[in-house]
mmCIF file of C-alpha atoms in Angstrom:
data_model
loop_
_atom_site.group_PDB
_atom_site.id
_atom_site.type_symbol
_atom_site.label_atom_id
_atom_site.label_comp_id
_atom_site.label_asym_id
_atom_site.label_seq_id
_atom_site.Cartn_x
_atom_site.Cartn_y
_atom_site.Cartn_z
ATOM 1 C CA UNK Q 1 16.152 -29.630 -5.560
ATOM 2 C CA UNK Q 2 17.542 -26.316 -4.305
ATOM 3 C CA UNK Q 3 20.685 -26.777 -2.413
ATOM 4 C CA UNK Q 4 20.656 -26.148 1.272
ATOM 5 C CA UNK Q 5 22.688 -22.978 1.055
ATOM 6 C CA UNK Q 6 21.146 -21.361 -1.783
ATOM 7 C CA UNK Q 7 17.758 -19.121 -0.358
ATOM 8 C CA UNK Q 8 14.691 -20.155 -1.512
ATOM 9 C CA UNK Q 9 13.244 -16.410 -1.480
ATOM 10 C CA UNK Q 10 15.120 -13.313 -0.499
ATOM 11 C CA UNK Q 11 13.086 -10.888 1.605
ATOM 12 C CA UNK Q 12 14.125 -7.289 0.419
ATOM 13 C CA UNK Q 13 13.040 -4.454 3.396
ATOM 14 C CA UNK Q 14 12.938 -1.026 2.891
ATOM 15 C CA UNK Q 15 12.917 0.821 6.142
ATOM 16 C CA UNK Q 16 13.687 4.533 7.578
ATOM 17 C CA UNK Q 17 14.078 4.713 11.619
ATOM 18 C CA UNK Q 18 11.283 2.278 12.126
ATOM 19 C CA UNK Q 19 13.119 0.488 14.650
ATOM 20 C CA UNK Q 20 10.418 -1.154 16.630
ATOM 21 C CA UNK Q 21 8.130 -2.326 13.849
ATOM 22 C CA UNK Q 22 11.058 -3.612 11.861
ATOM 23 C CA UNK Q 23 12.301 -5.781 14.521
ATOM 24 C CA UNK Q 24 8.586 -7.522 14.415
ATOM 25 C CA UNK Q 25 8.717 -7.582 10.765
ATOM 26 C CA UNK Q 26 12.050 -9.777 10.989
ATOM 27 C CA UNK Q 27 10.850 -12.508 13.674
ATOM 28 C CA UNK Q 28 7.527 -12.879 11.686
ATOM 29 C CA UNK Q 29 9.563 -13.716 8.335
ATOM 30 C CA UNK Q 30 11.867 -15.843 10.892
ATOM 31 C CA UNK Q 31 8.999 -17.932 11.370
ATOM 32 C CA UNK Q 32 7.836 -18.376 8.324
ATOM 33 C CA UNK Q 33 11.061 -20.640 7.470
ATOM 34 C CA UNK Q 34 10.538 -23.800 5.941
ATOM 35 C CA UNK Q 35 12.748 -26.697 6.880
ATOM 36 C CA UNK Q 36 15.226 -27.411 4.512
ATOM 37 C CA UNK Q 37 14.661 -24.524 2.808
ATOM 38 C CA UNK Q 38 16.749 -21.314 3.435
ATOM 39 C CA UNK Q 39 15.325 -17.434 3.226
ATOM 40 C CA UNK Q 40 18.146 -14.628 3.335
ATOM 41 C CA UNK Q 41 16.507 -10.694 4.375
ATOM 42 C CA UNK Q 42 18.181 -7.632 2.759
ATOM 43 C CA UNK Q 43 17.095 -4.401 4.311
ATOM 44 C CA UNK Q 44 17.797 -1.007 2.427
ATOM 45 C CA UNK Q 45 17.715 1.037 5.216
ATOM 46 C CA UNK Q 46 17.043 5.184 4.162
ATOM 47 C CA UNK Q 47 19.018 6.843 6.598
ATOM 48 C CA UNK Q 48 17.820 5.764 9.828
ATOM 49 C CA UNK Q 49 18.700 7.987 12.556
ATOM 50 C CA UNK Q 50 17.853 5.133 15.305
ATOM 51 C CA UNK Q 51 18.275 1.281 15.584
ATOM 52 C CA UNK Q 52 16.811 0.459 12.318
ATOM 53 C CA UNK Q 53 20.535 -0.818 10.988
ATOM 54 C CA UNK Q 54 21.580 -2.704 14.470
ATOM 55 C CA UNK Q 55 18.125 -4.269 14.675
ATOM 56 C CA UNK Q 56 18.457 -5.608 11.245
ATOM 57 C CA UNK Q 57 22.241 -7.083 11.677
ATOM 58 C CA UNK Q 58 21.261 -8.286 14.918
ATOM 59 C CA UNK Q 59 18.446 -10.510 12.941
ATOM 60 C CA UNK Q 60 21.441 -11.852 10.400
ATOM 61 C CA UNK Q 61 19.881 -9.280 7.807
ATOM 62 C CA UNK Q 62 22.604 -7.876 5.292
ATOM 63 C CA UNK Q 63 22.026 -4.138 5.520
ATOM 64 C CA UNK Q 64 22.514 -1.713 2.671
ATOM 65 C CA UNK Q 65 22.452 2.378 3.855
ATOM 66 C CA UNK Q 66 20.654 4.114 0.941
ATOM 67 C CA UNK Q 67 19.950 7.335 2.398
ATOM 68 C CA UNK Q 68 17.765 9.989 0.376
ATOM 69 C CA UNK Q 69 16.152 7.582 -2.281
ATOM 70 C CA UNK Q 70 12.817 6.945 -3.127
ATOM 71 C CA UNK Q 71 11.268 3.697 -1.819
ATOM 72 C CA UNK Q 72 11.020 2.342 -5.351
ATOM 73 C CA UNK Q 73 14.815 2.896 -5.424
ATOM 74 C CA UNK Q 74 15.758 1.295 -2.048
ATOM 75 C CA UNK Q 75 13.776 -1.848 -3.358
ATOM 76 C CA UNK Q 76 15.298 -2.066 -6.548
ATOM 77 C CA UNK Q 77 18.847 -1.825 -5.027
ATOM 78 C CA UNK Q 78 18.591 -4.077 -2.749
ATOM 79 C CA UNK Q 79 16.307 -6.907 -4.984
ATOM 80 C CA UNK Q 80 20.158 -6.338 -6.896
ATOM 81 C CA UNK Q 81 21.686 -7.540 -4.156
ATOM 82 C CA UNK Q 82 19.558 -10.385 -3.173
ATOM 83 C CA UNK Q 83 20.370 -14.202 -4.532
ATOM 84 C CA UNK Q 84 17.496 -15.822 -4.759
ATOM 85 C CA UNK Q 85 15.030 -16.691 -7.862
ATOM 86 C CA UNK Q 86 11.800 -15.407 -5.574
ATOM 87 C CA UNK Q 87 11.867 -11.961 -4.323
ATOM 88 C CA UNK Q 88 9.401 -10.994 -1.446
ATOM 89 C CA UNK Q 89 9.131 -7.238 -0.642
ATOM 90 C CA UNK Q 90 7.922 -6.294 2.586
ATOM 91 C CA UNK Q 91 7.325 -3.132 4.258
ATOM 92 C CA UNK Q 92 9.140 -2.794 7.868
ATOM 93 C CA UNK Q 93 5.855 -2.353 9.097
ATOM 94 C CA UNK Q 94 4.534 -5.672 8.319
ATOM 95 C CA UNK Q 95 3.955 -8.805 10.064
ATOM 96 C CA UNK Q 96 3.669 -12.226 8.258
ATOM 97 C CA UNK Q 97 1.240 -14.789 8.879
ATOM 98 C CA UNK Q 98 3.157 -18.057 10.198
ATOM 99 C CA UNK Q 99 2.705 -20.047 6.511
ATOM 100 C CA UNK Q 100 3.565 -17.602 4.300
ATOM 101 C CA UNK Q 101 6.730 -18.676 2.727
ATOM 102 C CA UNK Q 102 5.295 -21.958 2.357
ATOM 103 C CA UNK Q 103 2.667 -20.560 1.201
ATOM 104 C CA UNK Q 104 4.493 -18.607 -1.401
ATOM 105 C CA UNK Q 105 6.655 -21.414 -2.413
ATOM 106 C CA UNK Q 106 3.215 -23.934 -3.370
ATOM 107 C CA UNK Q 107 1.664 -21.192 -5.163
ATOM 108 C CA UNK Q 108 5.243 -20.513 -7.689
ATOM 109 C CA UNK Q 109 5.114 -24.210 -8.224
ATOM 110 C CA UNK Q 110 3.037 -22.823 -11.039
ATOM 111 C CA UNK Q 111 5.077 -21.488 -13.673
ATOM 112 C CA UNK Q 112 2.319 -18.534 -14.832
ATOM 113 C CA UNK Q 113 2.510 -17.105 -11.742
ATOM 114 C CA UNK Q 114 4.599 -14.230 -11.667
ATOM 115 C CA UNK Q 115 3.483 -11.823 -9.407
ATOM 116 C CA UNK Q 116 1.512 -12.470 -6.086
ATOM 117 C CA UNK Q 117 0.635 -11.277 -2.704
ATOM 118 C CA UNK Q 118 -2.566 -10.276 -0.171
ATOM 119 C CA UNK Q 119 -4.205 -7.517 0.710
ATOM 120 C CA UNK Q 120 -3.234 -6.156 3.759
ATOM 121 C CA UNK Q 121 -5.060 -6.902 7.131
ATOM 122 C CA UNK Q 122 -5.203 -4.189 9.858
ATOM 123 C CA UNK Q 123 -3.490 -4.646 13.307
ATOM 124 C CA UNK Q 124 -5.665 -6.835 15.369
ATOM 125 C CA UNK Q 125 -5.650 -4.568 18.637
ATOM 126 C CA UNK Q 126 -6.005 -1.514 15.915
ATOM 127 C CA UNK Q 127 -8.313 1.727 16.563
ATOM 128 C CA UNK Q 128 -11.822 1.585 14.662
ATOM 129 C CA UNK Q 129 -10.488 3.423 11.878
ATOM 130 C CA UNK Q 130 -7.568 1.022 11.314
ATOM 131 C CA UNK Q 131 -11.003 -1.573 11.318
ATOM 132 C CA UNK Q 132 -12.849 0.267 8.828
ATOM 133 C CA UNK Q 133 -9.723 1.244 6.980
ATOM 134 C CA UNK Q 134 -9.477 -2.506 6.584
ATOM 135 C CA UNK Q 135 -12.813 -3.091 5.334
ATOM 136 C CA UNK Q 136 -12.499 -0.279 2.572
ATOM 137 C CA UNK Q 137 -9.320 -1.805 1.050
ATOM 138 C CA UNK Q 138 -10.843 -5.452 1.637
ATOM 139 C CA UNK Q 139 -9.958 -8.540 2.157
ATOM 140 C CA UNK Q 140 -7.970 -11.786 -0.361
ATOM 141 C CA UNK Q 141 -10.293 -14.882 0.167
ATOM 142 C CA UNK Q 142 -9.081 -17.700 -1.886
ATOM 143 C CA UNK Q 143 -6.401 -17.932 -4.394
ATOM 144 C CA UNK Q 144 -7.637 -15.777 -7.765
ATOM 145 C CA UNK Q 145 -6.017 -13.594 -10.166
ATOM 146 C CA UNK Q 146 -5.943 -9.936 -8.855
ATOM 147 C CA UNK Q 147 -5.096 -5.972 -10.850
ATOM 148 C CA UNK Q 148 -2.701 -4.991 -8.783
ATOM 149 C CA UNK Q 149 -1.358 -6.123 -4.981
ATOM 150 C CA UNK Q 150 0.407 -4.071 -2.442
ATOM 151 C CA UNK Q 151 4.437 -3.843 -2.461
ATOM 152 C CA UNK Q 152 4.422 -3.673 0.880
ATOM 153 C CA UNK Q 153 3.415 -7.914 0.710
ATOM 154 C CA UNK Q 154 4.608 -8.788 -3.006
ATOM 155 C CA UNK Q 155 6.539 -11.690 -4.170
ATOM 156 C CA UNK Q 156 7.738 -11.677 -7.615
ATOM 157 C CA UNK Q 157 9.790 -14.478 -9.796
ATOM 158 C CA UNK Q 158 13.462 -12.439 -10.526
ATOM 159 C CA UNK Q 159 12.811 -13.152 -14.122
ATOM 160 C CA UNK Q 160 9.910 -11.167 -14.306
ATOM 161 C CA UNK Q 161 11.523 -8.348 -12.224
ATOM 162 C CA UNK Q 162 14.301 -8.065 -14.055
ATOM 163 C CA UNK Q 163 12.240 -8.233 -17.469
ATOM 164 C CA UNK Q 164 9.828 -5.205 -15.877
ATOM 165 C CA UNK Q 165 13.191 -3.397 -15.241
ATOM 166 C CA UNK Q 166 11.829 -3.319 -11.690
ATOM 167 C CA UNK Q 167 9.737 -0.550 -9.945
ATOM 168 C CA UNK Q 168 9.522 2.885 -11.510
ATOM 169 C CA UNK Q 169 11.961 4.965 -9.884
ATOM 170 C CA UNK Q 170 10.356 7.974 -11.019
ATOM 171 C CA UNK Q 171 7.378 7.827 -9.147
ATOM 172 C CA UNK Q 172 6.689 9.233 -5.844
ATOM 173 C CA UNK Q 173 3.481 6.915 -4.832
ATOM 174 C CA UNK Q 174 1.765 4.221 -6.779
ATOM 175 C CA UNK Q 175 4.629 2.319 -7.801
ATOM 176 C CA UNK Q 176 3.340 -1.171 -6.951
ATOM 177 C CA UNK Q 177 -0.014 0.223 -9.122
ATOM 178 C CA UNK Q 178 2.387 0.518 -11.750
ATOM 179 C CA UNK Q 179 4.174 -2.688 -11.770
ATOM 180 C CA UNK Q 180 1.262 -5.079 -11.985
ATOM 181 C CA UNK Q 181 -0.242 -2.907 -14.745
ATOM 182 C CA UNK Q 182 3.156 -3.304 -16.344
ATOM 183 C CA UNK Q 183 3.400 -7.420 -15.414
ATOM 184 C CA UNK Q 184 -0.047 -8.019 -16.636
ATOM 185 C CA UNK Q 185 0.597 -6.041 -20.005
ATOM 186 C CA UNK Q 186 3.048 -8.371 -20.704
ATOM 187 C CA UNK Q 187 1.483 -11.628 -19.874
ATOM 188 C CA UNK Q 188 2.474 -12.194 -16.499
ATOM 189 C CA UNK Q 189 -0.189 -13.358 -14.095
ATOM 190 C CA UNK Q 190 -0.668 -11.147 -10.994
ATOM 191 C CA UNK Q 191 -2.180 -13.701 -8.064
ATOM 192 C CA UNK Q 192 -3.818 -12.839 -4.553
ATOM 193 C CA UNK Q 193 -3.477 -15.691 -2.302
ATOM 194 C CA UNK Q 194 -4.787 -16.092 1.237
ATOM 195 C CA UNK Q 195 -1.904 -17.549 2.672
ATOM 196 C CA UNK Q 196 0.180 -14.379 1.695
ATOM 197 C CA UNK Q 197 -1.569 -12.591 4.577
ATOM 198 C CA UNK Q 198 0.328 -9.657 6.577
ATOM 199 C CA UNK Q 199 -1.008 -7.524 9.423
ATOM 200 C CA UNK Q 200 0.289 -3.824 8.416
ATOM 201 C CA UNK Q 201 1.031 -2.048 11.476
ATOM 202 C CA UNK Q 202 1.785 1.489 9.303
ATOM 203 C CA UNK Q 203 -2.104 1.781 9.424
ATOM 204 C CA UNK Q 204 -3.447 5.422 9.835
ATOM 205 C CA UNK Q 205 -4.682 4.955 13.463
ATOM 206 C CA UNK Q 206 -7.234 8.317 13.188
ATOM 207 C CA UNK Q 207 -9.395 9.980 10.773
ATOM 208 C CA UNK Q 208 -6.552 12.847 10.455
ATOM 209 C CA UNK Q 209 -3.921 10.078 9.444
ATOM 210 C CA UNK Q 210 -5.867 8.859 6.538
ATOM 211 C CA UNK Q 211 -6.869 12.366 5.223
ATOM 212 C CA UNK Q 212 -2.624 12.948 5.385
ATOM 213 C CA UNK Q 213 -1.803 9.156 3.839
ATOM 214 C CA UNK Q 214 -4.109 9.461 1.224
ATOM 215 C CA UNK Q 215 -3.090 12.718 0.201
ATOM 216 C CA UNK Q 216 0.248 11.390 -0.130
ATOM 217 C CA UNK Q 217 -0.357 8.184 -2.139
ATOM 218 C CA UNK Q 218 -3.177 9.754 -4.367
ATOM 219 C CA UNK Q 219 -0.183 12.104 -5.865
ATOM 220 C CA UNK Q 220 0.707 9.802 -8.451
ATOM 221 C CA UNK Q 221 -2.749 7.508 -9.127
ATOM 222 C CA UNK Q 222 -4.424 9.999 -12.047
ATOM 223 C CA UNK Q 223 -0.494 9.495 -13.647
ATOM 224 C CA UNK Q 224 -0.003 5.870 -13.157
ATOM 225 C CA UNK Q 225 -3.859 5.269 -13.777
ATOM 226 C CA UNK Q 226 -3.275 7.102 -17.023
ATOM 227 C CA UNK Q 227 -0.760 5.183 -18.625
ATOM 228 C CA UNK Q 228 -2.597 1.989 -18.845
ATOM 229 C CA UNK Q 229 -5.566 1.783 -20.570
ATOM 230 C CA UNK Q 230 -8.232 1.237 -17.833
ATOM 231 C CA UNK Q 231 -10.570 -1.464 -17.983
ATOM 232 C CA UNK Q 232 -13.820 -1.649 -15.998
ATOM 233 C CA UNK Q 233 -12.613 -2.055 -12.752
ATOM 234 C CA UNK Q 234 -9.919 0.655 -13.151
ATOM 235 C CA UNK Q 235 -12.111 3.076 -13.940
ATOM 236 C CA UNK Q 236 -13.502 4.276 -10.493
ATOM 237 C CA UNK Q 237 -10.183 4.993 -9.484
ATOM 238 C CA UNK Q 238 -10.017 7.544 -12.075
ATOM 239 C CA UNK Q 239 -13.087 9.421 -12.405
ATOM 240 C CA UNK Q 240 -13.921 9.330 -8.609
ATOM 241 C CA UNK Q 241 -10.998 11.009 -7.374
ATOM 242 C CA UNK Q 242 -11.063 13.668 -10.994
ATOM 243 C CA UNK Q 243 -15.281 13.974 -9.985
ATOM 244 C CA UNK Q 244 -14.652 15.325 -6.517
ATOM 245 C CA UNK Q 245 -11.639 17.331 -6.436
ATOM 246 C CA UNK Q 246 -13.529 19.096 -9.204
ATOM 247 C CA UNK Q 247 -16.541 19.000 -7.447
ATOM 248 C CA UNK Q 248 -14.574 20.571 -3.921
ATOM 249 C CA UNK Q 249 -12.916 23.160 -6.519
ATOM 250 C CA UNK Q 250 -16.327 24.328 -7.677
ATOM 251 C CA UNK Q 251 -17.642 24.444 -3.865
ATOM 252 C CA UNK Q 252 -15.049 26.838 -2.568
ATOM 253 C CA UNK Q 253 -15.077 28.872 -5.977
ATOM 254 C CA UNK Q 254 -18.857 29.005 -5.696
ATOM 255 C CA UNK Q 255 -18.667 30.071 -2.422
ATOM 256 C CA UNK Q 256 -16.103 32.904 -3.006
ATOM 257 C CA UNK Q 257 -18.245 34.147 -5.786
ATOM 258 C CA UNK Q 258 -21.681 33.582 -3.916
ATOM 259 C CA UNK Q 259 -21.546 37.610 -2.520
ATOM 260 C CA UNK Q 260 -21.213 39.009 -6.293
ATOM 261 C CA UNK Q 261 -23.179 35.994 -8.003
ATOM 262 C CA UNK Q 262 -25.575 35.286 -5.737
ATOM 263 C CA UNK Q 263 -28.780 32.326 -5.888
ATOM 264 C CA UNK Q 264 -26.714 30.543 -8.963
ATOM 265 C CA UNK Q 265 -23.742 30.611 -7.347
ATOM 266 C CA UNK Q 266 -25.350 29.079 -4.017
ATOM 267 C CA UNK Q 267 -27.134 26.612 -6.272
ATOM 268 C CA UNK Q 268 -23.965 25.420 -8.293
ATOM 269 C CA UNK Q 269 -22.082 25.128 -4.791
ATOM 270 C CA UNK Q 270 -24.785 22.790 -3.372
ATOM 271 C CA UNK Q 271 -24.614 20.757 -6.545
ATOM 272 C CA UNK Q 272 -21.068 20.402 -6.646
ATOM 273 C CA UNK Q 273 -20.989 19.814 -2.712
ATOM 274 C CA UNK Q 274 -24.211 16.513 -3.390
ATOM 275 C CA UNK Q 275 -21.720 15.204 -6.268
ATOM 276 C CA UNK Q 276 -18.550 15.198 -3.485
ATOM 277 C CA UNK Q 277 -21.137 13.843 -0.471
ATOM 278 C CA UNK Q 278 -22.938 11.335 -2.975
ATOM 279 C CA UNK Q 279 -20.088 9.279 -4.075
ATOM 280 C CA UNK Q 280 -18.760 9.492 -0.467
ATOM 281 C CA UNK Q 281 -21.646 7.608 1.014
ATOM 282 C CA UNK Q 282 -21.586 4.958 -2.258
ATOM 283 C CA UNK Q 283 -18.166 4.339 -0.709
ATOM 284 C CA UNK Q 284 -19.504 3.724 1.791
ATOM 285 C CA UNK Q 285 -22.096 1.721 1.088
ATOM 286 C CA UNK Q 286 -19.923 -0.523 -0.567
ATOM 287 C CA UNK Q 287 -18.011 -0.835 2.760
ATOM 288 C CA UNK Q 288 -21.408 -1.719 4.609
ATOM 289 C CA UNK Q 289 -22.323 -4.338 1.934
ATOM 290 C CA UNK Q 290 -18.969 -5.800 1.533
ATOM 291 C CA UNK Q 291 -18.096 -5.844 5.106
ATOM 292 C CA UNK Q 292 -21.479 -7.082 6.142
ATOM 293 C CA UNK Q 293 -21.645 -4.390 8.722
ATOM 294 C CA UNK Q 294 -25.092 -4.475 10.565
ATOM 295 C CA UNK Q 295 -24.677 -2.088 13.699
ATOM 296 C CA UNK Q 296 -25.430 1.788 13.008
ATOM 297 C CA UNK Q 297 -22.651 2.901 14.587
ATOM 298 C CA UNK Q 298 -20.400 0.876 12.094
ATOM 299 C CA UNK Q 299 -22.733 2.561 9.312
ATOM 300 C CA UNK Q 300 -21.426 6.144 10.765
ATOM 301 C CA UNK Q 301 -17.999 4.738 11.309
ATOM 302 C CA UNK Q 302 -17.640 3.585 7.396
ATOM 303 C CA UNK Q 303 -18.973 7.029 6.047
ATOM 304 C CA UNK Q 304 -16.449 8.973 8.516
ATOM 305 C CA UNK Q 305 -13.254 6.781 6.845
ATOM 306 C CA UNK Q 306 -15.002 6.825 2.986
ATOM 307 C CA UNK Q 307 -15.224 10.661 3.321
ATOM 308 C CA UNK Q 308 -11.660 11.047 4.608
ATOM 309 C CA UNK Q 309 -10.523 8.715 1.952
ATOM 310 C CA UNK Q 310 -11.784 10.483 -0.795
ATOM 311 C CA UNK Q 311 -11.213 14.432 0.330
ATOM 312 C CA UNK Q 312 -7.498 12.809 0.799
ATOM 313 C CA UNK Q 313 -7.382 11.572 -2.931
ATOM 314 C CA UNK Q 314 -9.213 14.604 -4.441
ATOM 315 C CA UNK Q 315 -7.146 17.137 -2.377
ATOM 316 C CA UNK Q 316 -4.354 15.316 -3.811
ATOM 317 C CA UNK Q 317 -5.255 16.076 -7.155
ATOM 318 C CA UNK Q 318 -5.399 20.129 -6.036
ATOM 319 C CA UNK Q 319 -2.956 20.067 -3.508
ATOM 320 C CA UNK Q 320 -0.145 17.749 -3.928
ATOM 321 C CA UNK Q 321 1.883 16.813 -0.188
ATOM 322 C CA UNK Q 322 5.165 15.503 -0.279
ATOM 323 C CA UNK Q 323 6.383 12.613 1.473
ATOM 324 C CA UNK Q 324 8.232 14.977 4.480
ATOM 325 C CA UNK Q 325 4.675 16.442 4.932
ATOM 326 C CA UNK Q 326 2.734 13.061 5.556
ATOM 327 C CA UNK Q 327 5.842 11.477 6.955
ATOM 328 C CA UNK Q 328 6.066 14.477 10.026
ATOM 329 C CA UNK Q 329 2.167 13.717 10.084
ATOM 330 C CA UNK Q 330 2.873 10.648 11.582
ATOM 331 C CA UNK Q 331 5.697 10.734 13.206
ATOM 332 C CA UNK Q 332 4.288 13.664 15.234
ATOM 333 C CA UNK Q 333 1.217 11.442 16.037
ATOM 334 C CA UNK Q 334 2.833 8.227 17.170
ATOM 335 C CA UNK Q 335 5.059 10.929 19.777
ATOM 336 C CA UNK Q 336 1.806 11.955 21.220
ATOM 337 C CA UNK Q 337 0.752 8.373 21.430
ATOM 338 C CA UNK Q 338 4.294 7.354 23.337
ATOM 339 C CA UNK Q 339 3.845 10.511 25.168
#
């Protein structure tokens, strides 16, 4: 029996002047309290130039300013902070479904479970690219083992953390990617689990916002990806993104050359160009199948976010962006939406 005044799970909550969305993200994990059973929240705030800090205190968050680290940083810090034996991380942009710490705390009644979450769920009242979006990443049915889960929804025994030596601080992107690989290397199982649902808010609402997002987090999949060895469902994560950023590369230096070279280099642009557009619309066609989509305009809809998906990873490969880049990306495009 866990005394009263020891947390059950400690909520660790990265955040960077996210103010609004934060402030949802703390009632939805005050809801999810079980009675008898206490949760404690420590946010590792970046640096926030607005509310973020005052919204957290206000919520009976402890608050730890960590400005200029890396988001695998601000989580580590602050999971060394936190007191209890289950730590969740989530994202200040998400919102948890009513049962999840309940949830949570049937599912580590099992002691081989050391690692488990959900995918995440787009915003209910989301554009149709935060829809599709949602169908492309998919969604956890059941309770089964899973490669890797989202650290924006993650709950992790401290045992295991602290064996893993937490998240790799030295990566940019792909971190969570990372840590499973690393958990399930050493024996530790990695579980999705339905009731660990959470809307993320932080969806790219426009075709624009992907392109920008995945450019971001693609920076670090080929490394990550790399230092595991890959097994079947790995792979396509590797050679998709490596087959059409070299497939764009020989496009545009086809092209270039097509004035001097001529009919071959036309021909060897057109080829590249059908490799890049091919495994686009098998993206897509996954999306269809798995999402059972039947109207054409949902057909058109799930090619538009596969092909902005994938130019964003390969691009990434060619043209790294850094987080300021993606981050003013957004910003810029939630002003014009308040605007």
């Amino acid at each position: 029996m866990v005394p009263a005044e020891a947390p059950a799970v400690s909520f660790v909550i990265p955040v960077r002047d996210d103010a609004r969305r934060l402030e949802v993200c703390l009632r939805s994990i005050a809801r999810t309290k079980v009675p008898d059973r206490v949760v404690e929240c420590v946010v590792a705030d970046n640096g926030s130039t607005d509310a973020s800090p005052d919204v957290a205190r206000a919520a009976g968050a402890a608050v730890l300013v960590l400005p200029g680290l890396r988001v695998s940083s601000l989580r580590n810090r602050a999971a060394e902070a936190a007191s209890a034996d289950l730590l969740a991380f989530v994202d200040a942009d998400h919102e948890l479904a009513p049962a999840w710490t309940s949830a949570a705390l049937d599912l580590f009644t099992d002691p081989s479970v050391g690692v488990a979450g959900a995918h995440y769920t787009p915003p209910p009242d989301g554009t149709w690219v935060q829809r599709m979006f949602g169908v492309l990443r998919g969604r956890t049915r059941g309770r089964h083992d899973a490669q890797w889960l989202g650290s924006g929804n993650l709950i992790v025994r401290r045992q295991v953390f602290a064996a893993l030596a937490g998240f790799d601080e030295r990566l940019v992107t792909c971190e969570d990617v990372d840590f499973c690989e690393r958990a399930r290397a050493a024996g530790v199982r990695v579980v999705a689990d339905e009731g660990l649902m959470s809307v993320h808010h932080g969806d790219p609402r426009s075709l624009g916002e992907l392109f920008l997002s995945e450019r971001w987090r693609g920076r670090d999949n080929l490394k990550v990806s790399l230092r595991h060895v890959p097994d079947l469902r790995g792979l396509p994560s590797i050679v998709i993104p490596i087959l059409q950023a070299a497939g764009l590369a020989v496009t545009v230096l086809a092209m270039v050359a097509a004035p001097w070279a001529g009919t071959p280099a036309i021909v060897a642009a057109a080829a590249a160009l059908t490799v890049v557009v091919g495994l686009m619309l098998l993206r897509a066609a996954r999306m269809v199948v798995g999402g059972r989509l039947t109207s054409p305009i949902d057909g058109l809809r799930a090619i538009a976010v596969a092909g902005a998906y994938d130019l964003g990873r390969a691009v990434s490969l060619l043209l790294p962006a850094g987080h300021r880049r993606a981050r003013r990306g957004r910003v810029a495009a939630e002003a014009g939406r308040a605007g």
